Coordinates of C-alpha atoms in Angstrom, one line a residue:
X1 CA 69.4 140.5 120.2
X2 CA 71.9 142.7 118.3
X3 CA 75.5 142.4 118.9
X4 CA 77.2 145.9 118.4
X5 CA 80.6 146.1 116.8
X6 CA 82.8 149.3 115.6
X7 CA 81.8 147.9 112.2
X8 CA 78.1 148.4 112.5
X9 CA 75.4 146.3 113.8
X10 CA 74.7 142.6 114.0
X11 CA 71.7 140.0 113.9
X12 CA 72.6 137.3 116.6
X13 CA 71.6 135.0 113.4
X14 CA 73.7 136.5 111.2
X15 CA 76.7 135.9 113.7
X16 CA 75.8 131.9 114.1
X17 CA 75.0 131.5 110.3
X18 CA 79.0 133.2 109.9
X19 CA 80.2 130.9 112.6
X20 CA 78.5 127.4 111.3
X21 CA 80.1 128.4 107.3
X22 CA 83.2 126.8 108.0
X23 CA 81.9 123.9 108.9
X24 CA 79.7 123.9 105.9
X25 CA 82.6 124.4 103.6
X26 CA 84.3 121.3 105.4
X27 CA 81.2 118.9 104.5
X28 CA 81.4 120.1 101.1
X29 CA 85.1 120.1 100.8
X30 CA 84.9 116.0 102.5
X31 CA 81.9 115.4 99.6
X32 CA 83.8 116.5 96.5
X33 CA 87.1 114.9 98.0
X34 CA 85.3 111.4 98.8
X35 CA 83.8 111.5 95.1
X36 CA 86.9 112.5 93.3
X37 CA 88.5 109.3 95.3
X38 CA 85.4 106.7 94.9
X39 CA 86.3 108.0 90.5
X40 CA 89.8 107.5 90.9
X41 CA 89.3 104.4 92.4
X42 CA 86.8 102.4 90.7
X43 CA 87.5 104.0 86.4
X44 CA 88.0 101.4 84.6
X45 CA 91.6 101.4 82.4
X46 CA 90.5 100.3 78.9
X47 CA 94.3 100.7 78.0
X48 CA 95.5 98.5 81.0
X49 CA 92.5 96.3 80.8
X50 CA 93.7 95.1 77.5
X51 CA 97.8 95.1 78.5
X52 CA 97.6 93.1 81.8
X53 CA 93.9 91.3 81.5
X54 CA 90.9 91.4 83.6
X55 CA 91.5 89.1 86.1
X56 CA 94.8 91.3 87.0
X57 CA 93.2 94.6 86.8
X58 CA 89.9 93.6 88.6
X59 CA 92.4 92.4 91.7
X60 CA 94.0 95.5 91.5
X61 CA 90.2 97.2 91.8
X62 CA 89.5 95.4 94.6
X63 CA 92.6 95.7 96.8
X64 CA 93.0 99.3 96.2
X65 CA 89.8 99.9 97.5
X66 CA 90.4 97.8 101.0
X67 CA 89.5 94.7 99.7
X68 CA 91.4 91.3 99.1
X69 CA 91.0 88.4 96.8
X70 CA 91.9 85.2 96.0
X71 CA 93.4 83.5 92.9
X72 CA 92.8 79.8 92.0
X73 CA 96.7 78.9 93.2
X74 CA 96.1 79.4 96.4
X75 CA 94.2 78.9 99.7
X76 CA 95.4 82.3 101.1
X77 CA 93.7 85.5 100.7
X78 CA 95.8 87.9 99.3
X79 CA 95.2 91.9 101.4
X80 CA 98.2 94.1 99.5
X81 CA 99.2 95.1 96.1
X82 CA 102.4 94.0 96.9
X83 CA 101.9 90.6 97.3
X84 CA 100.3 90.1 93.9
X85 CA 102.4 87.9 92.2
X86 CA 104.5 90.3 90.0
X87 CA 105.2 87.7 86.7
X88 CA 101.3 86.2 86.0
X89 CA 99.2 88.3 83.8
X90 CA 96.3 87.5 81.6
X91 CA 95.0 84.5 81.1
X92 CA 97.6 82.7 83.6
X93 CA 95.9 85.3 86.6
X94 CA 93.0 83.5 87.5
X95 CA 90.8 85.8 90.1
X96 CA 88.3 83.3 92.1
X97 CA 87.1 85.0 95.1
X98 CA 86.8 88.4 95.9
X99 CA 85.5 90.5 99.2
X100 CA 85.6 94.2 99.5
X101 CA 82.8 94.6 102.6
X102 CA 82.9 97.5 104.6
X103 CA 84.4 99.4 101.9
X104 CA 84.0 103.0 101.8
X105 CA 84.9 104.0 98.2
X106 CA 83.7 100.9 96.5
X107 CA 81.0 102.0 94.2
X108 CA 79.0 99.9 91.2
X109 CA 81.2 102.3 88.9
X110 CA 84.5 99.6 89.1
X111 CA 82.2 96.5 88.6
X112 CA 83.1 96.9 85.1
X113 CA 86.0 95.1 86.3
X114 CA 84.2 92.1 86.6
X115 CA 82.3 92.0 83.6
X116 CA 84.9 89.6 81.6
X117 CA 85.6 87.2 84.8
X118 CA 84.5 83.7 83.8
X119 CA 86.4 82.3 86.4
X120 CA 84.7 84.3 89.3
X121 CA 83.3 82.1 91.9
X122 CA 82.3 84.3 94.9
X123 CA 81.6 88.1 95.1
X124 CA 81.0 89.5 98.7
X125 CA 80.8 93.2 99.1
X126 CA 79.0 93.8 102.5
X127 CA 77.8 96.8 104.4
X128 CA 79.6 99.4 100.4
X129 CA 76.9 102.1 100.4
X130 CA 78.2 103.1 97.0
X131 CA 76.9 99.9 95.4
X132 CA 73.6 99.7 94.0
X133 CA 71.8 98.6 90.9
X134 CA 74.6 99.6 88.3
X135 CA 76.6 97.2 89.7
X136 CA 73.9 93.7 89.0
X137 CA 74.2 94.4 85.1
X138 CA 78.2 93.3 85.5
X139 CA 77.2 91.1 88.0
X140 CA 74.8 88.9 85.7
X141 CA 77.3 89.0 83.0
X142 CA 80.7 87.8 85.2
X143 CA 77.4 84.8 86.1
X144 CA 77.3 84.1 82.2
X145 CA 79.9 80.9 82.8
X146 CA 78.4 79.1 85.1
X147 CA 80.9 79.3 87.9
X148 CA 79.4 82.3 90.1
X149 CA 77.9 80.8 93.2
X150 CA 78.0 82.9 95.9
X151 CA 76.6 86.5 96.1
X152 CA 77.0 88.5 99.0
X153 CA 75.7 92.5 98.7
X154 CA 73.9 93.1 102.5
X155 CA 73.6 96.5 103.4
X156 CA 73.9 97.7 100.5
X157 CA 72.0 100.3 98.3
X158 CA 70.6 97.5 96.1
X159 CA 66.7 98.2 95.2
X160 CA 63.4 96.4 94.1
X161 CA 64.5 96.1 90.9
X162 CA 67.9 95.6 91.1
X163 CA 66.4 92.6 93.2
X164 CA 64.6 91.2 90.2
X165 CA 67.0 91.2 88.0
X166 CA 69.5 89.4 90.4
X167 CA 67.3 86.7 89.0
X168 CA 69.1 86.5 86.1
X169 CA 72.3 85.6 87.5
X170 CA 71.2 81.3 87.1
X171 CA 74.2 79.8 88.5
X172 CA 74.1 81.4 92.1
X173 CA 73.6 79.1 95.1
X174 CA 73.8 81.6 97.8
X175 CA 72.5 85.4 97.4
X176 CA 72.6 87.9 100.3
X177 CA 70.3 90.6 100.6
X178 CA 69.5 91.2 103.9
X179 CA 69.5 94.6 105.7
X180 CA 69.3 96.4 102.3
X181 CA 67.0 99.9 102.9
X182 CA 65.9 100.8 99.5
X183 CA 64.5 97.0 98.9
X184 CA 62.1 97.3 102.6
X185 CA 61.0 94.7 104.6
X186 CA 57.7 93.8 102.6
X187 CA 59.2 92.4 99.4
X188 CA 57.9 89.4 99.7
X189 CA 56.3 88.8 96.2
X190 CA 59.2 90.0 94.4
X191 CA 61.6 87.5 96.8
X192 CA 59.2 85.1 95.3
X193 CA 59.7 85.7 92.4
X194 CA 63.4 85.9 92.3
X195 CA 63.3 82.5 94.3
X196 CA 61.0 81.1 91.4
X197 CA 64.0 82.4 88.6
X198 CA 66.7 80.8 90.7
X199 CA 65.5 78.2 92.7
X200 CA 68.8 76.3 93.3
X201 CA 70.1 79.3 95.3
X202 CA 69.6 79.8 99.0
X203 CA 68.2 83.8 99.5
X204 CA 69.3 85.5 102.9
X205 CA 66.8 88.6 102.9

């Protein structure tokens, strides 16, 4: 059919390819907005990093993108910027426990934060698309001290060999991988293998 306008003629097409554009533009405008904000987010501030320590600057991380932690002072977790407490820095700010799950601009990017976190004991970061193999590099190194037991990444984009090298992490007692797409449901030779590497820790796949 061919729509007829003072300005000449028109494909139907033509007229439904102009009227889905917007709409187009809008997805791409969203995409470029949610990566600029996943950046902002998750960079890591080398000049910070060194002024207010890395257990400080990691809560920050964490809380900024929806997330909440706790420090080894206290039983309560802690869901605000504002109620970090505003005169411990460095070494006296000791991060424990953090849980970012359902986070939508969490990404493996700001798991640099974590990197020089002896004291970490649990990292849960359910259901965070944006985390995926970049992240386990950090994650082994934070596991370095011996006090990083409990692992939680379900759901997230996590694959085969990301999986292995979760095996490196020896001081884990709970790891959970469950629901993760780009591992599959038929990994079970790998999970054997990761099991054989870290057999003290309980695997939810």
């Amino acid at each position: 059919a061919v729509v007829s306008t003072q300005s000449g003629h028109y494909g139907r097409g033509m007229i439904l390819r102009a009227l889905k554009l917007p709409t187009q533009l809008f997805h791409q405008q969203r995409t470029f907005v949610g990566y600029v904000l996943r950046y902002k987010r998750n960079r890591v501030d080398e000049k910070r990093l060194k002024y207010m320590g890395a257990g400080r600057v990691a809560a920050e991380w964490i809380l900024l993108n929806g997330g909440m932690i706790k420090l080894s002072n206290g039983e309560k977790w802690i869901k605000s910027l504002w109620d970090l407490p505003s005169d411990v820095f460095n070494e006296n700010f000791i991060l424990t426990h953090i849980n970012c799950s359902n986070s939508r601009t969490l990404s493996s990017q700001g798991f640099r934060h974590i990197r020089n976190l002896p004291s970490l004991k649990q990292i849960t970061a359910n259901n965070c698309c944006h985390v995926d193999d970049k992240a386990i590099d950090n994650l082994i190194q934070s596991s370095d001290s011996g006090n990083l037991k409990h692992v939680e990444l379900s759901n997230t984009s996590i694959t085969l060999e990301g999986l292995i090298t979760l095996g490196e992490c020896k001081s884990l007692k709970f790891l959970d991988v469950s629901n993760c797409k780009k591992i599959g449901k038929h990994a079970i030779e790998e999970l054997q293998d990761l099991q054989d590497a870290i057999p003290k820790c309980r695997i939810k796949y």
